[in-house]
CSV table of C-alpha atoms in Angstrom, one decimal:
chain,number,residue,atom,x,y,z
O,25,MET,CA,53.1,107.9,135.3
O,26,GLN,CA,56.1,107.6,136.9
O,27,ILE,CA,60.2,110.1,136.6
O,28,THR,CA,62.7,108.0,137.5
O,29,GLN,CA,65.6,109.8,137.5
O,30,ALA,CA,68.8,108.6,135.4
O,31,ALA,CA,71.9,110.2,135.3
O,32,PRO,CA,72.2,113.9,136.2
O,33,GLY,CA,70.5,116.0,135.0
O,34,VAL,CA,68.4,113.7,133.1
O,35,TRP,CA,65.3,112.1,134.2
O,36,GLY,CA,62.9,109.0,132.3
O,37,LEU,CA,59.0,108.2,131.3
O,38,ARG,CA,57.8,105.6,130.0
O,39,LEU,CA,54.8,105.6,127.6
O,40,PRO,CA,52.7,102.9,126.5
O,41,LEU,CA,52.6,101.7,122.5
O,42,PRO,CA,49.8,99.4,121.4
O,43,PHE,CA,52.1,97.3,119.6
O,44,GLN,CA,54.5,93.8,121.1
O,45,LEU,CA,56.8,96.1,122.3
O,46,ASN,CA,54.5,98.0,124.8
O,47,HIS,CA,56.5,101.2,125.7
O,48,ILE,CA,58.7,103.8,125.3
O,49,ASN,CA,61.3,105.1,126.5
O,50,VAL,CA,61.3,109.6,126.8
O,51,TRP,CA,63.6,111.6,128.2
O,52,LEU,CA,63.9,114.7,130.2
O,53,LEU,CA,67.0,117.1,130.0
O,54,ALA,CA,67.1,119.7,132.7
O,55,ASP,CA,68.3,123.3,130.6
O,56,ARG,CA,68.7,126.6,129.7
O,57,MET,CA,67.3,129.1,128.2
O,58,ALA,CA,69.9,131.6,126.0
O,59,ASP,CA,68.9,133.9,128.7
O,60,GLY,CA,69.6,131.4,131.6
O,61,ARG,CA,66.2,130.8,133.2
O,62,ASP,CA,65.3,127.2,133.3
O,63,ALA,CA,64.2,125.0,130.8
O,64,TRP,CA,63.9,121.8,129.4
O,65,THR,CA,64.9,119.2,126.7
O,66,LEU,CA,62.8,117.0,125.7
O,67,ILE,CA,64.3,113.5,123.8
O,68,ASP,CA,61.8,111.6,121.7
O,69,THR,CA,57.5,112.0,122.3
O,70,GLY,CA,55.8,108.5,121.4
O,71,VAL,CA,52.5,108.1,119.5
O,72,ALA,CA,50.0,110.0,118.2
O,73,SER,CA,47.5,109.4,120.9
O,74,ASN,CA,45.0,110.6,122.5
O,75,LEU,CA,45.8,108.7,125.8
O,76,THR,CA,49.5,109.6,125.1
O,77,ARG,CA,49.2,113.4,124.5
O,78,GLY,CA,47.1,113.2,127.8
O,79,LEU,CA,50.4,111.3,129.8
O,80,TRP,CA,52.7,114.3,128.4
O,81,GLU,CA,50.2,116.7,130.3
O,82,GLN,CA,50.4,115.5,133.2
O,83,VAL,CA,53.7,115.8,132.8
O,84,ALA,CA,53.7,119.2,132.5
O,85,ALA,CA,51.6,120.2,135.6
O,86,ALA,CA,53.4,117.9,137.8
O,87,PHE,CA,57.2,117.7,136.9
O,88,LEU,CA,57.7,120.8,133.5
O,89,GLY,CA,56.8,123.5,136.2
O,90,SER,CA,56.6,127.2,134.4
O,91,ALA,CA,59.8,126.4,133.2
O,92,PRO,CA,59.6,126.3,128.8
O,93,VAL,CA,60.9,123.9,127.0
O,94,ARG,CA,63.8,124.5,124.8
O,95,ARG,CA,63.1,122.4,121.6
O,96,VAL,CA,62.1,118.7,121.2
O,97,ILE,CA,64.9,115.8,119.8
O,98,VAL,CA,64.3,113.3,118.1
O,99,THR,CA,66.4,110.3,117.6
O,100,HIS,CA,64.8,108.5,114.7
O,101,PHE,CA,61.4,109.3,112.3
O,102,HIS,CA,59.7,106.0,113.9
O,103,PRO,CA,56.4,106.5,114.4
O,104,ASP,CA,56.8,106.1,118.0
O,105,HIS,CA,59.6,109.0,118.2
O,106,ILE,CA,58.2,111.3,116.6
O,107,GLY,CA,53.8,110.4,116.0
O,108,LEU,CA,53.9,113.4,118.3
O,109,ALA,CA,56.4,115.9,117.9
O,110,ASP,CA,55.0,118.2,116.1
O,111,TRP,CA,51.9,118.8,119.0
O,112,LEU,CA,54.6,118.6,121.2
O,113,CYS,CA,56.2,121.6,119.7
O,114,ARG,CA,53.1,123.1,119.6
O,115,ARG,CA,52.6,122.7,123.0
O,116,PHE,CA,55.5,124.0,124.5
O,117,ASP,CA,56.3,127.1,121.4
O,118,ALA,CA,59.4,124.6,121.1
O,119,PRO,CA,61.5,123.6,117.5
O,120,LEU,CA,61.9,120.2,116.3
O,121,ALA,CA,65.8,119.3,116.7
O,122,MET,CA,66.8,116.4,114.3
O,123,THR,CA,68.9,115.0,111.9
O,124,ARG,CA,67.9,115.7,108.0
O,125,THR,CA,68.0,112.5,107.4
O,126,GLU,CA,65.7,111.1,109.6
O,127,TRP,CA,63.1,114.9,109.3
O,128,LEU,CA,63.3,114.4,104.9
O,129,LEU,CA,61.8,111.0,105.5
O,130,ALA,CA,58.8,111.5,107.8
O,131,ARG,CA,58.2,114.3,106.7
O,132,MET,CA,57.8,112.8,103.5
O,133,LEU,CA,56.0,109.5,104.1
O,134,CYS,CA,53.7,111.1,106.1
O,135,LEU,CA,52.1,113.0,103.1
O,136,ASP,CA,52.9,110.4,100.4
O,137,ASN,CA,49.7,108.7,100.2
O,138,SER,CA,50.0,108.0,96.1
O,139,ASP,CA,49.2,105.1,94.0
O,140,GLU,CA,53.1,104.7,94.1
O,141,ILE,CA,53.8,104.2,97.1
O,142,ALA,CA,50.9,101.4,97.6
O,143,GLU,CA,52.4,100.1,93.7
O,144,ALA,CA,56.5,99.7,95.0
O,145,GLY,CA,54.6,98.1,98.7
O,146,ARG,CA,52.8,95.5,95.8
O,147,ARG,CA,56.0,94.9,94.2
O,148,PHE,CA,57.9,94.8,97.0
O,149,TYR,CA,56.5,92.3,99.1
O,150,GLY,CA,55.5,90.4,96.2
O,151,ALA,CA,59.2,89.4,95.5
O,152,MET,CA,58.6,87.7,98.8
O,153,GLY,CA,56.8,84.8,97.8
O,154,LEU,CA,54.9,84.7,100.8
O,155,ASP,CA,51.6,83.2,101.0
O,156,ALA,CA,48.8,84.9,99.2
O,157,PRO,CA,46.5,86.1,102.6
O,158,VAL,CA,49.4,87.3,104.4
O,159,LEU,CA,51.1,89.3,101.0
O,160,THR,CA,47.4,90.6,100.9
O,161,ALA,CA,47.3,91.9,104.2
O,162,LEU,CA,50.1,93.5,103.7
O,163,THR,CA,49.6,94.7,101.1
O,164,ALA,CA,46.1,96.0,102.2
O,165,ARG,CA,47.9,98.7,104.5
O,166,GLY,CA,48.7,101.2,102.4
O,167,ASN,CA,50.8,103.8,103.7
O,168,ALA,CA,50.5,103.0,107.9
O,169,TYR,CA,53.5,105.0,108.4
O,170,ALA,CA,50.9,108.5,107.7
O,171,ARG,CA,48.7,106.6,109.5
O,172,GLY,CA,50.9,106.5,113.1
O,173,VAL,CA,52.5,110.2,111.9
O,174,PRO,CA,49.8,112.7,111.0
O,175,VAL,CA,51.6,115.7,111.2
O,176,VAL,CA,56.0,116.6,110.7
O,177,PRO,CA,56.4,120.3,111.2
O,178,ALA,CA,57.7,122.0,108.3
O,179,THR,CA,60.8,123.4,109.9
O,180,PHE,CA,63.1,121.4,112.3
O,181,ASP,CA,67.4,122.5,113.4
O,182,ARG,CA,69.1,120.0,112.1
O,183,LEU,CA,71.7,118.0,114.0
O,184,CYS,CA,74.7,116.8,112.3
O,185,ASP,CA,77.1,114.0,113.6
O,186,GLY,CA,79.5,115.5,115.7
O,187,ASP,CA,78.1,118.4,117.0
O,188,ARG,CA,78.1,119.1,120.9
O,189,LEU,CA,75.4,120.5,122.4
O,190,ARG,CA,74.9,122.4,125.6
O,191,ILE,CA,72.5,121.5,127.4
O,192,GLY,CA,71.7,122.2,131.2
O,193,ASP,CA,74.9,121.7,133.3
O,194,ARG,CA,76.6,118.4,130.7
O,195,ASP,CA,78.1,118.9,127.2
O,196,TRP,CA,76.8,116.0,124.6
O,197,THR,CA,78.2,114.4,121.6
O,198,LEU,CA,75.8,114.2,118.7
O,199,LEU,CA,76.5,110.5,117.2
O,200,THR,CA,75.1,109.2,114.0
O,201,ALA,CA,75.2,105.9,113.1
O,202,GLY,CA,72.1,104.2,110.6
O,203,GLY,CA,70.6,100.7,109.4
O,204,HIS,CA,67.8,101.4,112.3
O,205,SER,CA,67.0,104.6,110.2
O,206,PRO,CA,69.4,106.3,107.8
O,207,GLU,CA,71.0,108.6,110.4
O,208,HIS,CA,69.7,107.7,113.5
O,209,ALA,CA,71.4,110.3,116.0
O,210,CYS,CA,72.4,109.2,120.1
O,211,LEU,CA,73.9,111.9,122.5
O,212,TYR,CA,76.9,111.1,124.8
O,213,SER,CA,77.9,112.7,127.6
O,214,THR,CA,81.2,112.5,129.0
O,215,ASP,CA,80.7,114.7,132.4
O,216,GLY,CA,80.8,113.1,134.8
O,217,GLN,CA,79.6,109.4,134.6
O,218,PRO,CA,80.1,108.6,130.7
O,219,VAL,CA,76.0,108.4,129.9
O,220,LEU,CA,74.8,107.1,126.6
O,221,ILE,CA,71.1,108.2,125.4
O,222,ALA,CA,70.9,105.0,122.7
O,223,GLY,CA,67.6,105.1,121.1
O,224,ASP,CA,67.2,102.2,119.3
O,225,MET,CA,70.4,101.4,118.5
O,226,VAL,CA,71.7,100.0,121.4
O,227,LEU,CA,68.9,97.9,123.4
O,228,PRO,CA,69.6,96.0,126.4
O,229,ARG,CA,66.4,92.7,126.2
O,230,ILE,CA,66.4,92.7,122.5
O,231,SER,CA,67.5,93.8,118.6
O,232,PRO,CA,66.8,96.4,117.2
O,233,ASN,CA,64.8,95.5,114.0
O,234,VAL,CA,67.1,96.2,110.9
O,235,SER,CA,64.7,96.1,107.7
O,236,VAL,CA,65.0,96.4,104.0
O,237,TRP,CA,61.7,98.5,102.6
O,238,PRO,CA,60.1,98.9,99.5
O,239,ALA,CA,61.1,101.8,98.8
O,240,GLU,CA,65.3,100.6,98.6
O,241,PRO,CA,64.5,96.8,97.7
O,242,PHE,CA,68.5,95.7,97.4
O,243,ALA,CA,69.9,98.2,100.4
O,244,ASP,CA,72.8,96.4,103.0
O,245,PRO,CA,71.6,98.3,105.9
O,246,LEU,CA,73.0,96.0,107.9
O,247,ALA,CA,76.4,97.0,107.4
O,248,GLU,CA,75.4,100.2,108.8
O,249,PHE,CA,73.8,98.6,111.9
O,250,LEU,CA,77.0,96.5,112.4
O,251,GLY,CA,79.6,99.6,111.4
O,252,GLY,CA,77.0,102.0,113.9
O,253,LEU,CA,77.4,99.8,116.6
O,254,ARG,CA,81.2,98.9,116.3
O,255,ARG,CA,81.3,102.8,116.3
O,256,LEU,CA,79.4,103.3,119.5
O,257,ARG,CA,81.6,100.2,121.1
O,258,ALA,CA,84.5,103.0,121.5
O,259,LEU,CA,83.0,104.4,124.1
O,260,PRO,CA,84.3,103.0,127.8
O,261,ALA,CA,83.4,100.4,128.8
O,262,ASP,CA,81.2,101.5,132.0
O,263,THR,CA,79.0,103.9,130.4
O,264,THR,CA,75.2,104.5,131.4
O,265,VAL,CA,73.1,103.1,128.8
O,266,LEU,CA,69.7,104.6,128.1
O,267,PRO,CA,67.9,103.0,126.2
O,268,SER,CA,64.2,103.9,123.9
O,269,HIS,CA,63.3,100.3,124.7
O,270,GLY,CA,63.9,98.6,128.4
O,271,PRO,CA,65.7,99.6,131.6
O,272,VAL,CA,68.8,101.8,131.3
O,273,PHE,CA,72.0,99.4,132.0
O,274,GLN,CA,75.9,99.6,131.9
O,275,ASP,CA,78.4,96.8,130.0
O,276,LEU,CA,77.6,98.5,127.1
O,277,HIS,CA,80.3,96.4,125.3
O,278,GLY,CA,79.5,92.6,126.3
O,279,ARG,CA,75.2,93.9,125.4
O,280,ILE,CA,77.5,95.4,121.4
O,281,ASP,CA,79.7,92.2,121.5
O,282,GLU,CA,75.9,89.8,122.4
O,283,LEU,CA,74.1,91.6,119.1
O,284,LEU,CA,77.1,91.4,116.4
O,285,ARG,CA,77.3,87.5,117.3
O,286,HIS,CA,73.5,87.8,116.7
O,287,HIS,CA,74.0,89.4,113.6
O,288,ASP,CA,76.8,86.9,112.5
O,289,ASP,CA,74.8,83.6,113.5
O,290,ARG,CA,71.5,84.5,111.3
O,291,LEU,CA,73.9,84.9,108.7
O,292,ALA,CA,75.5,82.0,109.2
O,293,GLU,CA,71.6,80.2,109.4
O,294,ALA,CA,70.2,81.6,106.3
O,295,GLU,CA,73.6,80.6,104.1
O,296,ARG,CA,73.1,77.4,105.1
O,297,ASP,CA,69.8,77.8,104.7
O,298,CYS,CA,70.0,78.7,100.9
O,299,ALA,CA,72.9,76.5,100.7
O,300,GLN,CA,69.9,73.8,100.5
O,301,GLY,CA,68.7,74.3,97.3
O,302,GLY,CA,67.8,78.1,97.5
O,303,ARG,CA,65.3,79.8,99.0
O,304,THR,CA,62.7,82.8,99.1
O,305,VAL,CA,62.4,85.8,101.3
O,306,ALA,CA,59.2,84.1,102.9
O,307,GLU,CA,61.4,81.1,103.5
O,308,ILE,CA,64.1,82.6,104.5
O,309,THR,CA,61.8,84.4,107.6
O,310,GLN,CA,60.4,81.3,109.0
O,311,ALA,CA,63.6,80.0,109.4
O,312,MET,CA,64.4,82.7,111.4
O,313,PHE,CA,60.9,83.5,113.1
O,314,PRO,CA,59.1,80.3,113.9
O,315,ARG,CA,56.0,81.4,115.3
O,316,THR,CA,52.4,83.2,114.5
O,317,LEU,CA,53.2,86.6,113.7
O,318,ASP,CA,50.6,89.5,113.0
O,319,THR,CA,50.8,91.9,109.6
O,320,HIS,CA,53.1,94.4,112.0
O,321,GLN,CA,55.2,91.8,112.8
O,322,MET,CA,55.2,90.9,109.1
O,323,SER,CA,56.5,93.3,107.9
O,324,PHE,CA,59.7,94.1,111.0
O,325,ALA,CA,59.9,89.6,110.0
O,326,ALA,CA,60.4,89.6,106.5
O,327,GLY,CA,62.1,92.8,106.7
O,328,GLU,CA,64.9,91.7,108.3
O,329,ALA,CA,65.3,88.5,106.9
O,330,LEU,CA,65.6,90.4,103.7
O,331,ALA,CA,68.7,92.6,105.3
O,332,HIS,CA,70.1,89.7,106.4
O,333,LEU,CA,70.4,87.7,102.6
O,334,ASN,CA,70.9,91.3,101.2
O,335,HIS,CA,73.9,91.6,103.0
O,336,LEU,CA,74.4,88.2,101.6
O,337,VAL,CA,74.3,89.2,98.2
O,338,ALA,CA,76.8,92.3,98.9
O,339,THR,CA,80.0,90.7,100.6
O,340,GLY,CA,78.9,87.8,98.5
O,341,ARG,CA,78.2,85.2,100.0
O,342,LEU,CA,74.6,84.5,98.1
O,343,GLN,CA,73.6,85.5,94.9
O,344,ARG,CA,70.0,86.6,93.9
O,345,HIS,CA,67.8,85.3,91.0
O,346,GLN,CA,64.0,85.4,90.3
O,347,ARG,CA,62.5,82.9,89.6
O,348,GLY,CA,60.2,82.4,86.2
O,349,ASP,CA,56.9,80.8,87.9
O,350,ASP,CA,56.3,83.6,90.2
O,351,GLY,CA,58.6,86.3,89.9
O,352,ALA,CA,59.6,85.8,93.9
O,353,TRP,CA,63.2,86.5,94.9
O,354,LEU,CA,65.6,83.0,95.5
O,355,PHE,CA,68.8,82.7,97.1
O,356,THR,CA,71.4,80.6,96.9
O,357,ARG,CA,75.1,79.4,97.1
O,358,PRO,CA,77.5,81.4,94.4
């Protein structure tokens, strides 16, 4: 366990993840209680596992000291960010703070093991034109979210876009963006050197996943994500970026420009492929991710391929048909 200072009043801790993306950065912010006592605000939690709980216990003993935790902020509903929120809030007797849409999704998904959610997954992945073994593996998972997030606190403090938060000696502004998740929260401070706690919206080495999921198969999350990136690009170029994965970095504008170009290139490639007589989601997934994928990776890859196809449909560059033989979606030029 190593805790490093990332900015004045902000420390970072890297927690392990059981995925190909093998870590998440969580943030410890020096704070004060209403009565003036020193305290901490924690941002994001790690996955729900005995290993992660043990690491947080080490943090409590070696770093937090006797100071209470004022609140636990979660940037968005994904399991690596909210998985241990209930345990942390109970362990430190602290409230959960997050945006309403993210809390609602997390709360709903962790409780939903209905037959309807399984059937929605079967219809969704069945329309992608996937090979039978891949389709079987994806649909057999059921509600994988509920296994990764066993409990979400029943109450929370709502965070809204534009909220001003005083945390210790710094003022922070809450900025929300969609696409990676519906109402992802970033925190931005201009006290001294500008600092952005970016969550998964801007990562230094990989492109954040932007996917379509079974509950909303015709959504256009890519439009929301690109809009969120452009909004964040209005922040100063010398902003220090604290991402959820990868090292702290600067050059916010340069990295956002790379991400925008990346998606422009992906859109152009998908459009060209579909002009060759039409393509299924499975075929575009293979073109975008030409490597062996496990079931977990395939769910994200197929969802991301569909996000690009849905955006091309929404902008009039492609149209969607349904094949008669198997009901798979087929995307073609208008």
